[in-house]
Coordinates of C-alpha atoms in Angstrom, one line a residue:
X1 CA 12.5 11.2 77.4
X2 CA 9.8 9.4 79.4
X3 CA 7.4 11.2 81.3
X4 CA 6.4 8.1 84.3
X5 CA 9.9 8.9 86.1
X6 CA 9.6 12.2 86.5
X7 CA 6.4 11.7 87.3
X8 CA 7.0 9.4 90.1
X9 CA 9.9 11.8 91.5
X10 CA 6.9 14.4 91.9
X11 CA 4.9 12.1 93.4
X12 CA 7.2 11.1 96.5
X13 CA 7.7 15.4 96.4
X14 CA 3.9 15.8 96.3
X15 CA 3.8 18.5 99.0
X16 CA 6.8 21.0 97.2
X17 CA 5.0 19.8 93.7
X18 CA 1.6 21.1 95.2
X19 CA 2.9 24.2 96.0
X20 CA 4.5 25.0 93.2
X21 CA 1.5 24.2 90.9
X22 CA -0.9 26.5 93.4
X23 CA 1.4 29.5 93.4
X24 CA 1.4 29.6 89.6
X25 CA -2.1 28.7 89.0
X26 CA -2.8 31.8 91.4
X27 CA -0.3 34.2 89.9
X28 CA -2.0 33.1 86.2
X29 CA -5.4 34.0 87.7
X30 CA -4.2 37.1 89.3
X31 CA -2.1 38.3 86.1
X32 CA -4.5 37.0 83.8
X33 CA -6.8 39.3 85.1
X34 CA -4.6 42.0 86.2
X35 CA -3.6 42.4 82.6
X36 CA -7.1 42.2 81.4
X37 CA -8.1 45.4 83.6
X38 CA -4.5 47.2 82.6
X39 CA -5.8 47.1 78.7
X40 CA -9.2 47.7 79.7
X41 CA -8.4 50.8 82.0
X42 CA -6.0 52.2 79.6
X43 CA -8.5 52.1 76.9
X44 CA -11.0 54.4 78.9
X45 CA -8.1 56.5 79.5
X46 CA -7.3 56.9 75.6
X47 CA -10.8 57.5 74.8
X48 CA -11.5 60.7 72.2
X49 CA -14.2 62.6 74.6
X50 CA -15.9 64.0 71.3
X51 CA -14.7 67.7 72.3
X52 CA -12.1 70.5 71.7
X53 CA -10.2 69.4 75.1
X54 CA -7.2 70.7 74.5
X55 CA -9.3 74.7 73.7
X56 CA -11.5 74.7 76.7
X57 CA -11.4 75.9 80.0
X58 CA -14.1 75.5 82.9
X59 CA -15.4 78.3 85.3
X60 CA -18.0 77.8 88.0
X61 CA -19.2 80.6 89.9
X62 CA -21.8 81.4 92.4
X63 CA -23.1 84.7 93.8
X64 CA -23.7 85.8 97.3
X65 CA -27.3 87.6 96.1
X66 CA -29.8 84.7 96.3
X67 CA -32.2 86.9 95.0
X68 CA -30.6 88.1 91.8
X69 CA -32.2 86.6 88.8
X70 CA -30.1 83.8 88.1
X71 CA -30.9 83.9 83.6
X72 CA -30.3 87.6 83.8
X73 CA -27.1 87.1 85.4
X74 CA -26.0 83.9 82.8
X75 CA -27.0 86.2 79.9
X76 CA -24.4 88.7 81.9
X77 CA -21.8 86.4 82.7
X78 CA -21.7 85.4 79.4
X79 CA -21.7 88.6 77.2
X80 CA -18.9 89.5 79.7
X81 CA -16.8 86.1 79.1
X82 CA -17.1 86.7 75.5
X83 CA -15.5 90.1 76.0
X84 CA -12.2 88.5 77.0
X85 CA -9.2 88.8 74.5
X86 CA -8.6 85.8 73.2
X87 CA -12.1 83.8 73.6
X88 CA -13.6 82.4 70.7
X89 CA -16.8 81.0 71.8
X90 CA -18.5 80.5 75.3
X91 CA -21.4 78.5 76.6
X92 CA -23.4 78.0 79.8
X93 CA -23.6 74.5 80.9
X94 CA -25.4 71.9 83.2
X95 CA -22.3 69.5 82.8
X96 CA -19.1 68.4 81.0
X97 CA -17.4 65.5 80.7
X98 CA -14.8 64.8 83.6
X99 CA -17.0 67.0 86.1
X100 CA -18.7 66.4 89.0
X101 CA -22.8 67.2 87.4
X102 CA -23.8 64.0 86.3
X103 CA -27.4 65.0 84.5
X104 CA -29.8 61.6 83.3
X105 CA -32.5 60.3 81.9
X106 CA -34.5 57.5 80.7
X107 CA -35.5 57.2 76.8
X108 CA -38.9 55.4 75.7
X109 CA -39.7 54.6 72.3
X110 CA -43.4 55.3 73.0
X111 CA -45.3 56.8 75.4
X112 CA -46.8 55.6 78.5
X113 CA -43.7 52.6 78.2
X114 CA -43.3 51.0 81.7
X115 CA -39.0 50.9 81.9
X116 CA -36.6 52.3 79.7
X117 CA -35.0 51.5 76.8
X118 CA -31.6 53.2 77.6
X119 CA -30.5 55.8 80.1
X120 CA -28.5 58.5 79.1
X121 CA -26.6 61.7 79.8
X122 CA -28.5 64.9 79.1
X123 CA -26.4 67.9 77.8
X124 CA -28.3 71.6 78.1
X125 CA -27.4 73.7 74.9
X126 CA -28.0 77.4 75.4
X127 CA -27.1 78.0 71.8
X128 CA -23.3 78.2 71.4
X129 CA -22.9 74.6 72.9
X130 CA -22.2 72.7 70.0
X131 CA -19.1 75.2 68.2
X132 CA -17.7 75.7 72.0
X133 CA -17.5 72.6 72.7
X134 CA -16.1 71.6 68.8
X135 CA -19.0 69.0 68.4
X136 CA -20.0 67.7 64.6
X137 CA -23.2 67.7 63.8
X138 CA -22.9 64.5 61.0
X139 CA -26.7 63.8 60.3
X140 CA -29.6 66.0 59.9
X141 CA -29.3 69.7 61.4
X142 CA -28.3 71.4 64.8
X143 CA -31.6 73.5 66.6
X144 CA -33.2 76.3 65.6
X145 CA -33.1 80.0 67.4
X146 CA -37.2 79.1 68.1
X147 CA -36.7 75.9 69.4
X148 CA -34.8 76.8 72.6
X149 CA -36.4 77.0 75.8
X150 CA -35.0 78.3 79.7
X151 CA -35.3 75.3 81.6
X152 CA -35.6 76.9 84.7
X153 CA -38.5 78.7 83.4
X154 CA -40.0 74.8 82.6
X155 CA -39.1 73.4 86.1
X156 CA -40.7 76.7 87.8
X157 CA -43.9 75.2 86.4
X158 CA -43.9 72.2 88.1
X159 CA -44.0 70.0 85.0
X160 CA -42.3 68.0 83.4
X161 CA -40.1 70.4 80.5
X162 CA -42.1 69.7 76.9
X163 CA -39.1 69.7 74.5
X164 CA -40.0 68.8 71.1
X165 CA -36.2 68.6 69.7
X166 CA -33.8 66.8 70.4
X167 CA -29.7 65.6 69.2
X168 CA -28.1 62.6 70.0
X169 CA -24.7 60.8 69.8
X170 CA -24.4 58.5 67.2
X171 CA -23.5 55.6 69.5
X172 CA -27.2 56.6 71.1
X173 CA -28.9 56.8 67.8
X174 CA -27.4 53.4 66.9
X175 CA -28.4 52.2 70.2
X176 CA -32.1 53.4 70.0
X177 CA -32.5 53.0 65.8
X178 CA -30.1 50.2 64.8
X179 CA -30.2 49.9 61.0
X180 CA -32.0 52.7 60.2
X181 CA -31.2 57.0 60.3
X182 CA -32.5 58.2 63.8
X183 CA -33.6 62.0 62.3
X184 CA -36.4 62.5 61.9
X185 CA -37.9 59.7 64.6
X186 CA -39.5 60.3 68.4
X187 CA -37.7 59.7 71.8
X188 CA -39.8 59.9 75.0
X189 CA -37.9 61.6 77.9
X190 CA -39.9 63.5 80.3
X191 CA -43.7 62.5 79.9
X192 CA -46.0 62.0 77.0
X193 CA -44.9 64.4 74.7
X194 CA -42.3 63.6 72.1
X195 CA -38.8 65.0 71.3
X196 CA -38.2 64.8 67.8
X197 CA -34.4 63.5 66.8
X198 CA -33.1 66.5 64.6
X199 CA -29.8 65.2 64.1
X200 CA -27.0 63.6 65.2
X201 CA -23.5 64.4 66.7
X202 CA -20.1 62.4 66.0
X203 CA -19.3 61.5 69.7
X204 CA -19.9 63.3 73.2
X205 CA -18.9 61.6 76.1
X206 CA -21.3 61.7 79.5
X207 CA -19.6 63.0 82.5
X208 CA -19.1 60.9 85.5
X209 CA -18.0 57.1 86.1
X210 CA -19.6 54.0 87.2
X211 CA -23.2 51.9 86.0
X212 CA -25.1 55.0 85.3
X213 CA -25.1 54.2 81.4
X214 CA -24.8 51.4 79.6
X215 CA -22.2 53.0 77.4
X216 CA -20.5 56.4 78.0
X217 CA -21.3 58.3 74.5
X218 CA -25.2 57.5 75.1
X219 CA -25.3 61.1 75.5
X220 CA -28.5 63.5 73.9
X221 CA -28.4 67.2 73.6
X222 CA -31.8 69.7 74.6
X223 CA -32.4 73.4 73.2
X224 CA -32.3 74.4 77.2
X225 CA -30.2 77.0 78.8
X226 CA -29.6 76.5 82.3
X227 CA -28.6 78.9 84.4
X228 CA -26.1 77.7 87.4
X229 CA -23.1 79.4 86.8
X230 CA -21.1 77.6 85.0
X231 CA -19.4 78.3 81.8
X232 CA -16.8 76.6 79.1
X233 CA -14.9 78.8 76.8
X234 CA -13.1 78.0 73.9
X235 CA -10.0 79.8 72.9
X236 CA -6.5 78.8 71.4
X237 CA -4.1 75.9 73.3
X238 CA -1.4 78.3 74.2
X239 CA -3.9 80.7 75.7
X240 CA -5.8 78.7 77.8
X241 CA -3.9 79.8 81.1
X242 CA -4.4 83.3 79.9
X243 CA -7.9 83.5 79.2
X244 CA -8.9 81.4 82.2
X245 CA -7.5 84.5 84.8
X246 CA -8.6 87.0 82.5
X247 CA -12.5 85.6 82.4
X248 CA -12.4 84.6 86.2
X249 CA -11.3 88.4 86.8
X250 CA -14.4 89.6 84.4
X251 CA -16.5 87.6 86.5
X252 CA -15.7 89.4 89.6
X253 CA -15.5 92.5 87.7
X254 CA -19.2 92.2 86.8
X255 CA -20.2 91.0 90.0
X256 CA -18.1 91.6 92.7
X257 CA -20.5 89.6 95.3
X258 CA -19.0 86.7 93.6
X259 CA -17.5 83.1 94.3
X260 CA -15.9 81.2 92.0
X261 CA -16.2 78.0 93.2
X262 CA -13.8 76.2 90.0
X263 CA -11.5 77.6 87.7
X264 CA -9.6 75.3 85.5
X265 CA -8.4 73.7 82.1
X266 CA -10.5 70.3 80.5
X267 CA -7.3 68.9 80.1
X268 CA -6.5 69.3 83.5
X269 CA -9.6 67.9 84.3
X270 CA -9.1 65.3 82.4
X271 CA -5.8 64.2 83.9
X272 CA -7.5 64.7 87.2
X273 CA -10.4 62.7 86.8
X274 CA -8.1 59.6 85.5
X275 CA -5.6 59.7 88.4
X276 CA -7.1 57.1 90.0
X277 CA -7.0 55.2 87.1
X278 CA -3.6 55.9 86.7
X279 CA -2.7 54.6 90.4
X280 CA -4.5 50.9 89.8
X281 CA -2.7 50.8 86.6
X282 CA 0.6 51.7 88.4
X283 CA -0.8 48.8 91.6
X284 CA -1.7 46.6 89.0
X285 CA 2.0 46.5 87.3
X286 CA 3.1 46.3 90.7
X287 CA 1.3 43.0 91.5
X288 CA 2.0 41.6 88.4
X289 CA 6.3 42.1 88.6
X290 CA 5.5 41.1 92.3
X291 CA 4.0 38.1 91.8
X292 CA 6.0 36.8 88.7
X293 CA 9.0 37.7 90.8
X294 CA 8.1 35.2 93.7
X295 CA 6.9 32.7 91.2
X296 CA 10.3 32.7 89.8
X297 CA 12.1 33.1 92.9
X298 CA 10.4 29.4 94.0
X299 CA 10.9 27.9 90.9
X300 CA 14.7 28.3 91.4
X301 CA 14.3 27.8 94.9
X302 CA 12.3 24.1 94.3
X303 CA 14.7 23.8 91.5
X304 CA 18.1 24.0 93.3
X305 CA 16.7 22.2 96.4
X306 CA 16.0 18.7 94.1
X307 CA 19.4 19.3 92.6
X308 CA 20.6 18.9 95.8
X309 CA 18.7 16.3 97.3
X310 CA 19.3 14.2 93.4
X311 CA 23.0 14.7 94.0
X312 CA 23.4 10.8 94.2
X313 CA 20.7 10.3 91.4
X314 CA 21.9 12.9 89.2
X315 CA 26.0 11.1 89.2
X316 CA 24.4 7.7 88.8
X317 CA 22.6 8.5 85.5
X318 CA 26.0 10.5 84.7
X319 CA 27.8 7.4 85.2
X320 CA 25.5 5.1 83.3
X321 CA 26.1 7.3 80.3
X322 CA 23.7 10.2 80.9
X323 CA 25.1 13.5 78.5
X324 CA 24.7 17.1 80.2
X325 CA 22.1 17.8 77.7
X326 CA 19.6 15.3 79.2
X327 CA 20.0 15.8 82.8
X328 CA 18.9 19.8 81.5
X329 CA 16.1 18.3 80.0
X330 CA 15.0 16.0 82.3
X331 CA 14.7 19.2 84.7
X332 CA 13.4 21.2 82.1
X333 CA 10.5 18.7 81.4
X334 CA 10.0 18.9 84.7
X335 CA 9.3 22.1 85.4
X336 CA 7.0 22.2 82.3
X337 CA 4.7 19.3 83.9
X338 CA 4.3 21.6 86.9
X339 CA 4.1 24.6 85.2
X340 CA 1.5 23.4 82.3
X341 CA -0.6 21.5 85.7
X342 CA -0.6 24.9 87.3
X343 CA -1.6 27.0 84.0
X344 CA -4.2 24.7 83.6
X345 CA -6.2 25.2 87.3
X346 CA -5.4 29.2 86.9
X347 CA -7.0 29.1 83.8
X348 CA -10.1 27.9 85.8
X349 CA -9.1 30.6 89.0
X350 CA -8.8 33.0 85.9
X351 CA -12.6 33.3 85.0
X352 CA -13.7 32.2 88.4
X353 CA -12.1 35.9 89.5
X354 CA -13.3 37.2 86.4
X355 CA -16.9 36.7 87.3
X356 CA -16.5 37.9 90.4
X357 CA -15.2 41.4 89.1
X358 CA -18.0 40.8 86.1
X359 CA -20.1 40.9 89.2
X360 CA -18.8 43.4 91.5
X361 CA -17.5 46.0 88.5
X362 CA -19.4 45.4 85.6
X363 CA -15.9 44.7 83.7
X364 CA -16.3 42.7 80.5
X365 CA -15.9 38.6 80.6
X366 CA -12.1 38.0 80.1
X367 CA -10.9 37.4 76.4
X368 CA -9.6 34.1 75.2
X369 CA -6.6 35.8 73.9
X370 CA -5.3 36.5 77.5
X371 CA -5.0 33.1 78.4
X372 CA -2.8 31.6 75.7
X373 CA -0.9 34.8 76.7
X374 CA 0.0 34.6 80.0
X375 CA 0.6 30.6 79.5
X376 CA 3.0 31.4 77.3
X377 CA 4.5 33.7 79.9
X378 CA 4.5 31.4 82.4
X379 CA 6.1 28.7 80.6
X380 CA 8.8 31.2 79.1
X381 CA 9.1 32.3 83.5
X382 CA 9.6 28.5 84.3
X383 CA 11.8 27.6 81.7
X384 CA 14.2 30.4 82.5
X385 CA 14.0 29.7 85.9
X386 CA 14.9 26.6 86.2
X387 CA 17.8 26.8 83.6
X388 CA 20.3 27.5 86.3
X389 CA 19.8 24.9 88.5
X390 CA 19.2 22.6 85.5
X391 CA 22.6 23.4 84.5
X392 CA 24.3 23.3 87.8
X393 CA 23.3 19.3 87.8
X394 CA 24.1 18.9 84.8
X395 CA 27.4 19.9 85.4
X396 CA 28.0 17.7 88.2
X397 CA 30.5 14.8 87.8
X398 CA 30.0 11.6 88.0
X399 CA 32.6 10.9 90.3
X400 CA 32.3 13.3 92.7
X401 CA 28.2 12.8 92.7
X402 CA 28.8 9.2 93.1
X403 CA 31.4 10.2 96.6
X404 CA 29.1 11.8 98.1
X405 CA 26.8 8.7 98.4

């Protein structure tokens, strides 16, 4: 079939051609993207945290006694959690992933080093961190009883806290110390003095969201207890709602001047801190049906309107000897000219809107594959489509086209 007819047919239609071209180049830019932020969203939402999740539940408490000795009452708190039926492990912490602390720092190589190498999450381990929490230990060795420190002890001083161990994740270590072992080398966190890398957990996710790290495991680990009232315990899946009333009623129990501020399981947390990710997925889908819907509706729409403006052409090329199978083609050919024109400028509105969200979000630039994707979509959308009113003239007569002259 030759292309210049239909081509001059669209060009005394210009103004319908124009806009059917625009509204698919934008509904490729638009699912192009959409897409790309679906996949990328529902990776972070699949993403191992590095922990016991499914073990742990969260209790943050505060006390009504200002004056109380805050380590006195941690080392309390915790002997008394312990006590619980049914705990296997607890820990004070400073944060956890999918809570609201969001604890950071800077790493230098070597001291006196004007900007940071990295910035990452700083995890306080007051001894019983690492088996609460279900963390590996894969290179080197975990700290030992005389190398942990009270960190509010440190801050009272008014100085930086002088830690001279220190764990990372191995996404950090790799990050810091590509191509060699990390143990056994210097970080520089707070000041001058060194923290020596004594080994290296699997993965540990940071806590929070956003452009606070470059990469969510860069997460290290101090010998530092903090005490702020806030404790994980570890116990078995099918006791986790048990435990978790039974330790917030020990809490109270040991101090009844008590307020517990959060009480709740790291799954839960979990599924809370993704439910806004969850709702642009579910916005996302929305758009994308939306869009692919109208696109479709004004293909058919453009579509059937020709057929019946071509009524007179359509029985003339009947009548000349035309078969039923080219008069589907020749619409069919058609629609892909404008639907291949309008792939080809959202392609172009597709990483024009992805450096804009590169920009805005920090998302990753858009990956080829996407594009040879959603063209193929869009092709597949127009083609279907238009097969209706494609068939509809080519079932038309040639008589009765020709009457209605």
């Amino acid at each position: 079939m030759e292309i210049r007819p239909i081509l001059s047919v669209l060009m005394r239609h210009r103004t319908a051609a124009a806009l059917i071209v625009l509204e698919i180049a934008l509904s490729c830019a638009i699912i192009c993207n959409a897409v790309f932020v679906i996949g990328y969203r529902t990776d972070e939402m699949r993403r191992d945290s590095g922990i016991a999740e499914d073990e742990l539940v969260y209790i943050s408490a505060s006390s009504l006694q200002p004056d109380r000795n805050r380590d006195a009452m941690r080392r309390e708190d915790t002997a008394a959690l312990a006590a619980v039926p049914g705990v296997k492990s607890v820990t004070s912490v400073n944060q956890l992933p999918y809570g609201d602390n969001v604890w950071a720092s800077g790493i230098n190589l070597r001291p006196g080093q004007a900007d940071a190498v990295v910035t990452a999450s700083n995890y306080m381990d007051d001894g019983r961190l690492l088996p609460t929490l279900g963390l590996r230990v894969v290179e080197g060795r975990g700290f030992n009883p005389d190398e942990y420190q009270d960190h509010d002890a440190l801050e009272a001083d008014g100085t930086p806290p002088q830690v001279p161990a220190v764990l990372l994740s191995r996404p950090l270590a790799a990050r810091l110390f590509p191509g060699r072992s990390a143990v056994g080398q210097d970080i520089y966190v707070w000041g001058d003095q060194p923290s020596r890398v004594v080994g290296v957990v699997d993965r540990l996710i940071a806590p929070g969201r956003g452009r606070t790290f470059e990469d969510s495991f860069h997460t290290m680990i101090f010998p530092l207890w903090v005490s702020n009232g806030s404790y994980v315990l570890r116990t078995d899946p099918e006791r986790r709602d048990e435990v978790l009333k039974a330790a917030v009623a020990a809490l109270v129990r040991a101090d009844p001047n008590r307020i517990v501020d959060q009480q709740n399981t790291v799954s839960a947390m979990r599924r809370d801190f993704y439910s806004r990710d969850r709702a642009v997925i579910w916005l996302l889908v929305s758009v994308c049906v939306a869009l692919l819907a109208v696109t479709a509706f004004g293909i058919v729409g453009l579509a059937s309107f020709w057929v019946q403006q071509r009524t007179r052409q359509i029985g003339i090329r009947r009548a000349l000897g035309a078969t039923r199978a080219q008069i589907l083609r020749y619409f069919q050919v058609e629609n892909l000219l404008l639907t291949t024109t309008g792939i080809v400028l959202g392609v172009l509105l597709a990483y024009a809107l992805n450096l804009t969200l590169m920009r805005q979000y920090e998302l990753p630039r858009l990956p080829l594959a996407y594009l040879p994707a959603s063209a193929l979509l869009l092709w597949l959308l127009g083609q279907i489509a238009v097969f209706g009113p494609a068939r509809r003239a080519a079932a038309i007569p040639p008589a009765v086209a020709t009457r209605s002259a």
